[in-house]
mmCIF file of C-alpha atoms in Angstrom:
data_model
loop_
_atom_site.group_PDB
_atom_site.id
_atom_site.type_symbol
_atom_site.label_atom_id
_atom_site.label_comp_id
_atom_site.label_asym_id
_atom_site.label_seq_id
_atom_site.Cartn_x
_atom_site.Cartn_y
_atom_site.Cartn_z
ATOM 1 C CA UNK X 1 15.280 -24.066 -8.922
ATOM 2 C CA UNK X 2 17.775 -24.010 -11.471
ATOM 3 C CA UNK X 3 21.476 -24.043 -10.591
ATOM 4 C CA UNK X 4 21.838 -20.220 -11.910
ATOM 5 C CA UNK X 5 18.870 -18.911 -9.916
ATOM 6 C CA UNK X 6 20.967 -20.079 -6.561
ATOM 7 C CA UNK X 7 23.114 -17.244 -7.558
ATOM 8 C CA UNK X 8 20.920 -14.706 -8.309
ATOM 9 C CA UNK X 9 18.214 -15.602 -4.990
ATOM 10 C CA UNK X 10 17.533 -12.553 -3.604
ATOM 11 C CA UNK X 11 18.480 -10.202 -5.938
ATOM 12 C CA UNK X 12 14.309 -9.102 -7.136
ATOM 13 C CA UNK X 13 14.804 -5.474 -6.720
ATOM 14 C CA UNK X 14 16.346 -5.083 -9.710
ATOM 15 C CA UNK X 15 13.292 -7.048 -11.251
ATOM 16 C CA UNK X 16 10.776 -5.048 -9.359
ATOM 17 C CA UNK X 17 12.288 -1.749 -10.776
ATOM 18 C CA UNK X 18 12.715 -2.971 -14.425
ATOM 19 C CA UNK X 19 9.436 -4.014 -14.585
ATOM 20 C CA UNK X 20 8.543 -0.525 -13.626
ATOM 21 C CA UNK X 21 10.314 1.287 -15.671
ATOM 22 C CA UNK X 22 8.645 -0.561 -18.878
ATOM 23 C CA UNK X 23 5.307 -0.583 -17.366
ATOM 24 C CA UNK X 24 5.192 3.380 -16.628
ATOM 25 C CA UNK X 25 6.681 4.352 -19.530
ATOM 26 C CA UNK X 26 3.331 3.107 -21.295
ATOM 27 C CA UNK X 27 0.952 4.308 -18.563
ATOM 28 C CA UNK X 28 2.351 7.649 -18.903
ATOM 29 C CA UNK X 29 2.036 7.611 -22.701
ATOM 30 C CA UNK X 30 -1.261 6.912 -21.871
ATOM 31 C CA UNK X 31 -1.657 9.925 -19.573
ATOM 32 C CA UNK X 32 -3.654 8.137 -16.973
ATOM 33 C CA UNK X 33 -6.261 8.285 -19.692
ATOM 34 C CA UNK X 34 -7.947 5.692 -21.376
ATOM 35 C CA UNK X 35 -7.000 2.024 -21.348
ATOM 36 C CA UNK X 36 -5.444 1.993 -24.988
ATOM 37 C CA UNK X 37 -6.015 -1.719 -25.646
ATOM 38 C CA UNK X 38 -9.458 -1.821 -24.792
ATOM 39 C CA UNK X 39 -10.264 1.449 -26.963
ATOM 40 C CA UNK X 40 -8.526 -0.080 -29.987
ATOM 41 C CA UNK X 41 -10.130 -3.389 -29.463
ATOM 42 C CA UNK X 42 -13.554 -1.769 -29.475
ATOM 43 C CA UNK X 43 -13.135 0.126 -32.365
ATOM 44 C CA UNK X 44 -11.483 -2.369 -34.748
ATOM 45 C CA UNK X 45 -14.401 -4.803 -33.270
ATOM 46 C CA UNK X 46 -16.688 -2.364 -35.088
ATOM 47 C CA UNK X 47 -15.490 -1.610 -38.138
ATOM 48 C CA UNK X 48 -14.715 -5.659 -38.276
ATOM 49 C CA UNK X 49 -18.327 -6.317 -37.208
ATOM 50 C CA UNK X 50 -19.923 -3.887 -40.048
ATOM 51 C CA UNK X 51 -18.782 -6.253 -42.925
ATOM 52 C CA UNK X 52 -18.709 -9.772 -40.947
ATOM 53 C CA UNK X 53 -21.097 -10.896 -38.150
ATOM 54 C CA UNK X 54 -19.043 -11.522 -35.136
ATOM 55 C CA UNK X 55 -19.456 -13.883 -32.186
ATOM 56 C CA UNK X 56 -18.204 -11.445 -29.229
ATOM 57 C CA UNK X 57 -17.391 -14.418 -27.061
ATOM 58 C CA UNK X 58 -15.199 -15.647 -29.757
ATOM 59 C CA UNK X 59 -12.331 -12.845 -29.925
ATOM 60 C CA UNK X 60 -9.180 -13.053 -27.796
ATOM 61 C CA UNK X 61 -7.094 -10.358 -27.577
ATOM 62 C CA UNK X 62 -4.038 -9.572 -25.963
ATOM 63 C CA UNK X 63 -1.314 -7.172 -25.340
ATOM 64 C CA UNK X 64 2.313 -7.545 -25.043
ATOM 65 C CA UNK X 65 4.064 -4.794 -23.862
ATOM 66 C CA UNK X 66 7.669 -4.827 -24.640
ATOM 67 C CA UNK X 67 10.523 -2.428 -23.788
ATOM 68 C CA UNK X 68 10.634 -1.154 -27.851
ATOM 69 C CA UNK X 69 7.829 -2.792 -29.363
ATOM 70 C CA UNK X 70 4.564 -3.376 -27.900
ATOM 71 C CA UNK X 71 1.910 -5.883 -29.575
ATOM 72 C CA UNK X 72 -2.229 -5.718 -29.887
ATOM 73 C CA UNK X 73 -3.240 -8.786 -30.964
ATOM 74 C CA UNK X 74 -6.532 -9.535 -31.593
ATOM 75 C CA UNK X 75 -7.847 -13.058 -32.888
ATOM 76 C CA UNK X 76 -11.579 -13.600 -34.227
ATOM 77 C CA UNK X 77 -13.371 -16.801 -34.693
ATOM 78 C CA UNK X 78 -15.557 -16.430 -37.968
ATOM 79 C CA UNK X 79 -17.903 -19.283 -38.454
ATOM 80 C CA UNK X 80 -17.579 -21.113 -42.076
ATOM 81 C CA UNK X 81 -21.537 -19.468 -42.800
ATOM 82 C CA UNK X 82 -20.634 -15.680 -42.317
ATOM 83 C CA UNK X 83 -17.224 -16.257 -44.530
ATOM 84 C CA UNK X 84 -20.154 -18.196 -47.393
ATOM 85 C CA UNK X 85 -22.124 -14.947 -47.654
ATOM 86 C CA UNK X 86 -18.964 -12.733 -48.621
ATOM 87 C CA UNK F 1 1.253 33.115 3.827
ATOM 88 C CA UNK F 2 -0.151 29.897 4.559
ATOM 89 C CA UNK F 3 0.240 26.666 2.327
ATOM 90 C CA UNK F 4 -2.087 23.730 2.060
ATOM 91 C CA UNK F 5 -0.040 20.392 1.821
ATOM 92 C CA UNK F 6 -2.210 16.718 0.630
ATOM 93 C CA UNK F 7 -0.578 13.823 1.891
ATOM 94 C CA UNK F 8 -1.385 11.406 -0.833
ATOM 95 C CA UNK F 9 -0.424 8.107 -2.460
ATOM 96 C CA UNK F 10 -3.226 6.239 -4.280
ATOM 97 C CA UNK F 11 -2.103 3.020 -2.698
ATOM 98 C CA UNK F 12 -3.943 2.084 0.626
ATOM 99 C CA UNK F 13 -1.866 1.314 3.734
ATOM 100 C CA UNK F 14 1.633 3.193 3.117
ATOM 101 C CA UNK F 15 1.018 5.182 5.869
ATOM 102 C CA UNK F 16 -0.566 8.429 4.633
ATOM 103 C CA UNK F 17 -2.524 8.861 8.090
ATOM 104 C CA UNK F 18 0.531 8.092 10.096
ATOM 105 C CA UNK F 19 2.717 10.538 8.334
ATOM 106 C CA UNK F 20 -0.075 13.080 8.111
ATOM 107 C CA UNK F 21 0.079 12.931 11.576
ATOM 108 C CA UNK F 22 3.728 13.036 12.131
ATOM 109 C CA UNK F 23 4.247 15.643 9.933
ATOM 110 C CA UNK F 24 1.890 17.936 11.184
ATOM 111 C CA UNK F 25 2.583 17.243 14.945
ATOM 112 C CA UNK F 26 6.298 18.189 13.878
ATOM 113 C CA UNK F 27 5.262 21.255 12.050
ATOM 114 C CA UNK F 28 3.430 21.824 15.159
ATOM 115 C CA UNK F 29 6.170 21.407 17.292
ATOM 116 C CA UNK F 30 8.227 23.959 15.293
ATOM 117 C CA UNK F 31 6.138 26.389 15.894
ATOM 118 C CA UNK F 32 3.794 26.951 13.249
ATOM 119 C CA UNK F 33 -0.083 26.968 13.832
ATOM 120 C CA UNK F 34 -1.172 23.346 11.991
ATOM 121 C CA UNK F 35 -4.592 21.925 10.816
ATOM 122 C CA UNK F 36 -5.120 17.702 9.646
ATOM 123 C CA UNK F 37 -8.082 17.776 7.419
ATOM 124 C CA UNK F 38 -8.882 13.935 7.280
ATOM 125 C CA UNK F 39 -10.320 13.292 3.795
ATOM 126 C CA UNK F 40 -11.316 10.173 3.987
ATOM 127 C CA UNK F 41 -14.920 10.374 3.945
ATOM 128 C CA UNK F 42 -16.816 7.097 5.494
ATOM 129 C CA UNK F 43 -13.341 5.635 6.769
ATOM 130 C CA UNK F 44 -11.970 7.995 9.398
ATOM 131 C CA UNK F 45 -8.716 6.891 11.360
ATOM 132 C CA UNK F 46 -6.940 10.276 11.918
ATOM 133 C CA UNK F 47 -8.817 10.819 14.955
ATOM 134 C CA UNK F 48 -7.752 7.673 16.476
ATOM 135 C CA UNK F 49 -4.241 7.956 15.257
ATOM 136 C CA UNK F 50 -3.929 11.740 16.764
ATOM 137 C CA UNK F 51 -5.559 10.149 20.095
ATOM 138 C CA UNK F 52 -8.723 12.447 19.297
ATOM 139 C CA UNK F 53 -11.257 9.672 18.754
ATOM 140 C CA UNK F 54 -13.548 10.559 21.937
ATOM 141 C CA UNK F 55 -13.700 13.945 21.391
ATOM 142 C CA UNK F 56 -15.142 14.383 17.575
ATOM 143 C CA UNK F 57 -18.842 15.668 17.986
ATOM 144 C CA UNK F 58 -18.835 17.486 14.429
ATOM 145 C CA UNK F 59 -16.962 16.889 10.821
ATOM 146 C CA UNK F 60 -15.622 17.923 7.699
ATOM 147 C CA UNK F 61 -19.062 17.171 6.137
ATOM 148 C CA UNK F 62 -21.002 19.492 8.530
ATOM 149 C CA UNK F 63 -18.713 21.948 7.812
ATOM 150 C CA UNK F 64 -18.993 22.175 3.848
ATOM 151 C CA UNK F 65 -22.766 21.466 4.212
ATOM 152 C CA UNK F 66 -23.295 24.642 6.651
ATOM 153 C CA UNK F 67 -24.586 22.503 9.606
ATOM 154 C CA UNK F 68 -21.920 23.558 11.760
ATOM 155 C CA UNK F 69 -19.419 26.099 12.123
ATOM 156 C CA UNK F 70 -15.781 25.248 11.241
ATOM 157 C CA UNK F 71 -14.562 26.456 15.055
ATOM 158 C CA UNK F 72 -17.265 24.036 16.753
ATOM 159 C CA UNK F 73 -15.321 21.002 14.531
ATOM 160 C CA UNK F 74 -11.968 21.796 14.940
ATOM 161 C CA UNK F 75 -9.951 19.794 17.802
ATOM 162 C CA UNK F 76 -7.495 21.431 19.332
ATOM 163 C CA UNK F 77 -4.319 19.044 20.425
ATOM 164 C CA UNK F 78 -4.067 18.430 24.207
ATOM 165 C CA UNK F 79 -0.487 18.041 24.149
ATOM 166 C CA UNK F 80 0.576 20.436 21.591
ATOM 167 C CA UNK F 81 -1.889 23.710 21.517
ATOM 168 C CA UNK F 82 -0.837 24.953 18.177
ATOM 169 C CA UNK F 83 -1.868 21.731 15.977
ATOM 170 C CA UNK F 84 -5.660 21.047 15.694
ATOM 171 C CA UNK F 85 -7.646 18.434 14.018
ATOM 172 C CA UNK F 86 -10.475 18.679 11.018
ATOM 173 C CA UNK F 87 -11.821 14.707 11.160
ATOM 174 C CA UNK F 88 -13.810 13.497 8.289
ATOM 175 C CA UNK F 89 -16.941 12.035 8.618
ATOM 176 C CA UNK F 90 -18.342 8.308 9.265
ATOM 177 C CA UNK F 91 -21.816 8.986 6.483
ATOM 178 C CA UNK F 92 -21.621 6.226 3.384
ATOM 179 C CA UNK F 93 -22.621 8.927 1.199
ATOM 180 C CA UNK F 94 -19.985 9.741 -1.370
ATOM 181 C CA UNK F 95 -21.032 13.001 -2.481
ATOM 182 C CA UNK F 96 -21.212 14.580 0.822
ATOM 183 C CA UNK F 97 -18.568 16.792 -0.091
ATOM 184 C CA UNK F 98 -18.436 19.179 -3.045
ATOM 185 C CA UNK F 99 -15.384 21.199 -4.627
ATOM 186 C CA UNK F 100 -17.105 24.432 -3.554
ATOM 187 C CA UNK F 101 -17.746 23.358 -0.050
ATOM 188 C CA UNK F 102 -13.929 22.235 0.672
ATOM 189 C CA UNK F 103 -12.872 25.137 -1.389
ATOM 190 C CA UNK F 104 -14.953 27.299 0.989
ATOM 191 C CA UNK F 105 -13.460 25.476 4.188
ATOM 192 C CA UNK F 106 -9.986 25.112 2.790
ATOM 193 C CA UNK F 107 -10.081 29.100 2.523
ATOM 194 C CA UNK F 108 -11.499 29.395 6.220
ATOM 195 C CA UNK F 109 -8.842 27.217 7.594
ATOM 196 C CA UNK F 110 -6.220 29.717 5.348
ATOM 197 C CA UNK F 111 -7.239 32.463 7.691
ATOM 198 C CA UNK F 112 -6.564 30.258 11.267
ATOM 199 C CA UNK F 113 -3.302 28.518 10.046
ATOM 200 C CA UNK F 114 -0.041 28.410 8.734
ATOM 201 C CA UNK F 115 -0.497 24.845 7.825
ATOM 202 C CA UNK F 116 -3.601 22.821 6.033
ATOM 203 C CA UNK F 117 -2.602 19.289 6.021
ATOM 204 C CA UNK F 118 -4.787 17.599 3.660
ATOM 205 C CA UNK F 119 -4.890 13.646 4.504
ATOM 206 C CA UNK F 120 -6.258 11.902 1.539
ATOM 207 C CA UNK F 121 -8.058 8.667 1.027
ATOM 208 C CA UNK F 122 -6.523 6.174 -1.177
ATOM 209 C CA UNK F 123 -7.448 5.515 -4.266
ATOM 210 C CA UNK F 124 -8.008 8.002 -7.083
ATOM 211 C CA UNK F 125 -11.778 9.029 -6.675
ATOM 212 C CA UNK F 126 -13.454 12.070 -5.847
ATOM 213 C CA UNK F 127 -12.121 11.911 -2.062
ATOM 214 C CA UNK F 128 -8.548 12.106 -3.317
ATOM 215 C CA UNK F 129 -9.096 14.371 -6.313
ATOM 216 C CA UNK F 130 -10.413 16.652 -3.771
ATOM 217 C CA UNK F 131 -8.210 16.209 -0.787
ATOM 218 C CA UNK F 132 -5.676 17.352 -3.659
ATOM 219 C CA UNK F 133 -7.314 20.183 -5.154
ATOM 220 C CA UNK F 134 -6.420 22.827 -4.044
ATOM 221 C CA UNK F 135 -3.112 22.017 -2.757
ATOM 222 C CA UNK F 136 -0.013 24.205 -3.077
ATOM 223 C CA UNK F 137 2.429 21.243 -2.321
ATOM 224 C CA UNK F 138 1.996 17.519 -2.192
ATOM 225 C CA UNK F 139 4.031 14.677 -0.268
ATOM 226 C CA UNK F 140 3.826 11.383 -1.847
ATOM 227 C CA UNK F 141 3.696 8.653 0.371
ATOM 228 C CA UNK F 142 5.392 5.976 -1.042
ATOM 229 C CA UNK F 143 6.501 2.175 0.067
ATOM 230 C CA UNK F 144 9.427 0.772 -1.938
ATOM 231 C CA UNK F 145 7.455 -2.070 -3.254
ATOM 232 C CA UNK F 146 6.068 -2.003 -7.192
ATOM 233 C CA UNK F 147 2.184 -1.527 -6.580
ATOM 234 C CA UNK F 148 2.939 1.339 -4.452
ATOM 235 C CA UNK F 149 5.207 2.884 -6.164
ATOM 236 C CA UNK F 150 3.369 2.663 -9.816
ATOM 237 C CA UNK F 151 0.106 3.532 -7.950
ATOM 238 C CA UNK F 152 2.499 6.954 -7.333
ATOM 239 C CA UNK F 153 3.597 7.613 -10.226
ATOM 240 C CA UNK F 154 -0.345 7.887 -11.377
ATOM 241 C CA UNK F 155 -1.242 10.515 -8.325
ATOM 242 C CA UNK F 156 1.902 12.365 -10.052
ATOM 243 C CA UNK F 157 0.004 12.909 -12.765
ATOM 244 C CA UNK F 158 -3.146 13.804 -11.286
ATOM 245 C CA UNK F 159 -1.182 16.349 -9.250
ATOM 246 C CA UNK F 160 0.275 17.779 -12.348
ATOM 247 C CA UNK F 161 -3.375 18.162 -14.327
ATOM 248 C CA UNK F 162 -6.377 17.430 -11.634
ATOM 249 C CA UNK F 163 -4.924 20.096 -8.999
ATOM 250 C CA UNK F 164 -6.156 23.598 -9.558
ATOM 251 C CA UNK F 165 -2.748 25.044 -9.557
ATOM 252 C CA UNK F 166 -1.830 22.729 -12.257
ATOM 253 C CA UNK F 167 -4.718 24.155 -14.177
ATOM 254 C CA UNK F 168 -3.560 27.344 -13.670
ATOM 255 C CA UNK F 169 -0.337 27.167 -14.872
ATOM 256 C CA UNK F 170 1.302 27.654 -10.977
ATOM 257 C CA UNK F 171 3.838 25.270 -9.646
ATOM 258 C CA UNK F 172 3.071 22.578 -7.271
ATOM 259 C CA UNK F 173 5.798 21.334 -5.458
ATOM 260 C CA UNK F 174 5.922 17.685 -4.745
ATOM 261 C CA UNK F 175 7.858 16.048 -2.665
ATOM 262 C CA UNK F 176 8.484 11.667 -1.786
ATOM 263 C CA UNK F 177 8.022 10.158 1.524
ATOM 264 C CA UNK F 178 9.702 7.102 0.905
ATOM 265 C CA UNK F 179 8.154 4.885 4.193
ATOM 266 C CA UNK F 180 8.413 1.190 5.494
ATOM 267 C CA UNK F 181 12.021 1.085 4.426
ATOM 268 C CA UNK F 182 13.972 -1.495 5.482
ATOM 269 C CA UNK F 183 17.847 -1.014 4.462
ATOM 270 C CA UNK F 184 18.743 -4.227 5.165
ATOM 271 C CA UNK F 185 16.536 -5.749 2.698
ATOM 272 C CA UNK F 186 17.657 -2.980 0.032
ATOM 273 C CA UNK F 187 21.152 -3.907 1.341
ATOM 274 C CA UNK F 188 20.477 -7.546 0.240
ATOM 275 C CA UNK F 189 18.467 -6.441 -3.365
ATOM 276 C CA UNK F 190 15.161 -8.084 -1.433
ATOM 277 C CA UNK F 191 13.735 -3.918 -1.525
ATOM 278 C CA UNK F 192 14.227 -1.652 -4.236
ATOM 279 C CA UNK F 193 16.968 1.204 -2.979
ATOM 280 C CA UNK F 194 15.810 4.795 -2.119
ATOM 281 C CA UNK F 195 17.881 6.025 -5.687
ATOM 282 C CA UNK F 196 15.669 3.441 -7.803
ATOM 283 C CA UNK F 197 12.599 4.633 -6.658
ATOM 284 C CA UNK F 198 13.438 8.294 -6.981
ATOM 285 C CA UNK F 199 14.911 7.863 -10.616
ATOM 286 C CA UNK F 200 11.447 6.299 -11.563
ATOM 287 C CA UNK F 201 9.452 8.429 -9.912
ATOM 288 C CA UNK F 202 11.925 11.365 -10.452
ATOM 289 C CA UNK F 203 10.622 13.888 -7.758
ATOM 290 C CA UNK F 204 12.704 15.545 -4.826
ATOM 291 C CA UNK F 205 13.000 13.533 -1.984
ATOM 292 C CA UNK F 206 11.261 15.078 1.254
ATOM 293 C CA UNK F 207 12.610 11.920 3.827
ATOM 294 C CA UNK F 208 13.163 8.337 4.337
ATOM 295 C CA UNK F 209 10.783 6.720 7.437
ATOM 296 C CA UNK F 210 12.665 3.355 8.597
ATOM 297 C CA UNK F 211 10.336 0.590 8.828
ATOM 298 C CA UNK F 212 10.178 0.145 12.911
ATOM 299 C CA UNK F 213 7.849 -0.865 15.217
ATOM 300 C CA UNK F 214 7.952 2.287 17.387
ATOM 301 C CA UNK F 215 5.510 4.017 14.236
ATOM 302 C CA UNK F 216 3.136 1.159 15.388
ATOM 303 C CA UNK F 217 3.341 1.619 19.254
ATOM 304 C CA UNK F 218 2.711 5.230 18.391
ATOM 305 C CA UNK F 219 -0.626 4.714 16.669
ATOM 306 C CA UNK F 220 -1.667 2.059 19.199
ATOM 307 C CA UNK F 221 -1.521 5.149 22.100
ATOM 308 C CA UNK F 222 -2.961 7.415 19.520
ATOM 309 C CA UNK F 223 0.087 10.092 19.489
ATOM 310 C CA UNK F 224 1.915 11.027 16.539
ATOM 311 C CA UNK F 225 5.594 9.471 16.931
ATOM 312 C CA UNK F 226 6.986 12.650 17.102
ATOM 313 C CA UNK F 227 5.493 13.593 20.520
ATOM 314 C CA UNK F 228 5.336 9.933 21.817
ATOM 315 C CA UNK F 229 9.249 8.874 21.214
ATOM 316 C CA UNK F 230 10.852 12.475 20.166
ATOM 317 C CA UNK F 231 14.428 10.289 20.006
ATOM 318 C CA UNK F 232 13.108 7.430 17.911
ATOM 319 C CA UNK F 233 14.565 7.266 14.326
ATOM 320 C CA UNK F 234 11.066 7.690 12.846
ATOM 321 C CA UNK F 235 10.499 10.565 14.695
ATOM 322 C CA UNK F 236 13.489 12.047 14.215
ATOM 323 C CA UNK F 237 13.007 11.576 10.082
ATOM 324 C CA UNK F 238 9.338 12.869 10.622
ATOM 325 C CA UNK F 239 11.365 15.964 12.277
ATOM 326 C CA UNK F 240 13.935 16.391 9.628
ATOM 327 C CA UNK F 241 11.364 16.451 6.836
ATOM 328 C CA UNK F 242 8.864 18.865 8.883
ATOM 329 C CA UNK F 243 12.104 21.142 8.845
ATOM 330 C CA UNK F 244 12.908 20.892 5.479
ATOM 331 C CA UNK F 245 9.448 21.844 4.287
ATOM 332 C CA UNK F 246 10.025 24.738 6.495
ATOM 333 C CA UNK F 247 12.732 25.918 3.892
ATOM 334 C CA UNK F 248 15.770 24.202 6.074
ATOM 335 C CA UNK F 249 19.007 22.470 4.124
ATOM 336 C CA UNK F 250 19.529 19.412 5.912
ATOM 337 C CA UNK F 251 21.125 16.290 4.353
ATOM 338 C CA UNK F 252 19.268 13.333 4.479
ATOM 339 C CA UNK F 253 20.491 10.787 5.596
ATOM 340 C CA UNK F 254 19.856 7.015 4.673
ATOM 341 C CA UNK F 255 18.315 4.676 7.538
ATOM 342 C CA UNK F 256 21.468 2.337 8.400
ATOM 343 C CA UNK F 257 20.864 -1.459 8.820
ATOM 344 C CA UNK F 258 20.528 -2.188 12.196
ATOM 345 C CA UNK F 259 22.845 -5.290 13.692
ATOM 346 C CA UNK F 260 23.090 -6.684 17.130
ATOM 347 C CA UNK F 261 25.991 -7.671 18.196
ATOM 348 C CA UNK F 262 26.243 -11.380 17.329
ATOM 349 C CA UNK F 263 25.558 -10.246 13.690
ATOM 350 C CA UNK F 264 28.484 -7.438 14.408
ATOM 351 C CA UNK F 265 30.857 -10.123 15.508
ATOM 352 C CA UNK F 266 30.058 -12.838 13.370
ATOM 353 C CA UNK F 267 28.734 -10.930 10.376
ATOM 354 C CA UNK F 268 25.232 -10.941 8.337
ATOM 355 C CA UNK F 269 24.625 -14.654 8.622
ATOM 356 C CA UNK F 270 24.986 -15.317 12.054
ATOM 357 C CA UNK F 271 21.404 -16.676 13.749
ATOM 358 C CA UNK F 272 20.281 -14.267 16.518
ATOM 359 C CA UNK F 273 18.151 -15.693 18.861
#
């Protein structure tokens, strides 16, 4: 515990409803529809896998979602033979 | 006119049932004619927290699928005649129920009652898209505690496109339940406060139900707290909000910490034994 968290113990409301107000303020963008993130990662998969073989089990992607700025980001392993072809 | 109400929260466990019950005991109590249509399909528990439990021989189910007439299902209240009890059924099957076939019941029950209270199961399937349906007001059930209160702020939305009003164009009222607070802990910033759940989930706020152990003693007998301990705070909130959804203008009034009188006299960090 660091010596300026002795202060604030206690105090997670505050925490509890920031985090909600970020959080809802995507999931209503969203209208309870879709989840974005995993519609954008399948479709940039595809048009990605059309011109470069992809290993499925080799793409990470992850979402940050900020107050102002949210961030997709998606990271693909491409083996040395598939990049050879091109 | 009468009005069909869901009691709904997509979070298990806030205490739709219980204030289902409450509320429509206290309707009941004010003299309107009240049904509790238990929605929860496979899971009943209205029964047993309206003290009905022995006496349910037919259900919601064999009422929408014709194999028994809505009269021979509904229980009438032995301690209050003019609130009566629609339980749900104990079948596995998910699709016992159709929109036609509640539609059809929901406009049977119009006929008998002032009041349809529509007790929903959680979650966000088919059982609560249809306890909702055709509802004319909603009360969202809501603990002050993030999963609740985000899993709220998504049955909002389905209220506001999945209900048949919605689709029409017609207003739906909705109204909070704010339950299991504990204004101590929101005293302390442990609990969000009522005002930082209602600016997130910005809808009107129908009452605030203290956390207290009388709502627990009153499911444990099987009688809504509003019959079982009239002069309980929970009871008397369960009252208040009956009454204002009856049209009434009555303040509402926060739930006050409670201190005994060591903490009184020696103030908020005093041990109690």
């Amino acid at each position: 515990m660091s010596f300026l968290s002795f202060f604030t113990r206690g105090r997670s409301a505050p925490v509890a409803r920031d985090r909600l107000q970020v959080l809802l303020a995507h999931e209503r963008a969203l209208g309870g529809g879709a989840d974005l993130a995993a519609v954008l990662q399948k479709e940039i998969l595809a048009v990605i896998a059309r011109h470069i073989a992809i290993d499925h089990d080799k793409v990470v992607v992850k979402l940050d979602r900020g107050e102002r700025v949210s961030t997709l980001e998606i990271d693909i392993e491409m083996p040395e033979a598939t990049l050879a072809r091109h | 006119m009468s009005r069909v109400m869901v009691v709904t929260s997509g979070k298990g466990g806030v205490g739709k049932t219980t204030s289902s019950a409450s509320l429509g005991a206290a309707l009941a109590q004010a003299g309107q004619t009240v049904v509790v249509v238990d929605f929860d399909v496979g899971l009943r528990n209205l029964d047993l927290v309206m003290g009905a439990e022995r006496r349910v021989v037919y259900d919601l189910v064999n009422v929408v699928q014709g194999d028994a007439k809505l009269p021979q299902a509904l229980i009438r209240d032995k301690r209050i005649d003019t609130l009566s009890l629609l339980p749900a059924s104990q079948t596995r099957d998910k699709d016992a129920l159709t929109e036609e076939g509640v539609g059809r019941v929901i406009d049977d029950l119009r006929e008998k009652f002032d009041w349809i209270v529509c007790d929903s199961p959680a979650g966000i399937d088919k059982g609560a898209t249809l306890a909702m349906r055709f509802a004319d007001l909603a009360v969202v059930v809501t603990n002050p505690e993030v999963s609740s209160v985000r899993d709220s702020d998504r049955i909002i939305g389905m209220l506001d496109s999945k209900t048949r009003r919605a689709e029409r164009g017609e207003k739906l009222e909705k109204h909070l339940l704010l339950t299991r607070y504990d204004a101590a802990r929101a005293a302390r910033g442990d609990m969000m406060k009522v005002e930082d759940v209602l600016e997130i989930l910005a809808i009107p706020l129908l009452g605030i139900i203290a956390e207290s152990p009388d709502v627990l003693t009153a499911s444990n007998v099987g009688c809504p707290i509003t019959l079982h301990n009239p002069a309980s705070a929970a009871a008397r909130a369960y009252t208040e909000a009956a009454r204002r959804l009856l049209g009434e203008t009555i303040a509402i009034t926060a739930p006050m910490e409670r201190r005994g009188l060591m903490s009184r006299l020696f103030g908020r960090k005093a041990v109690v034994a």
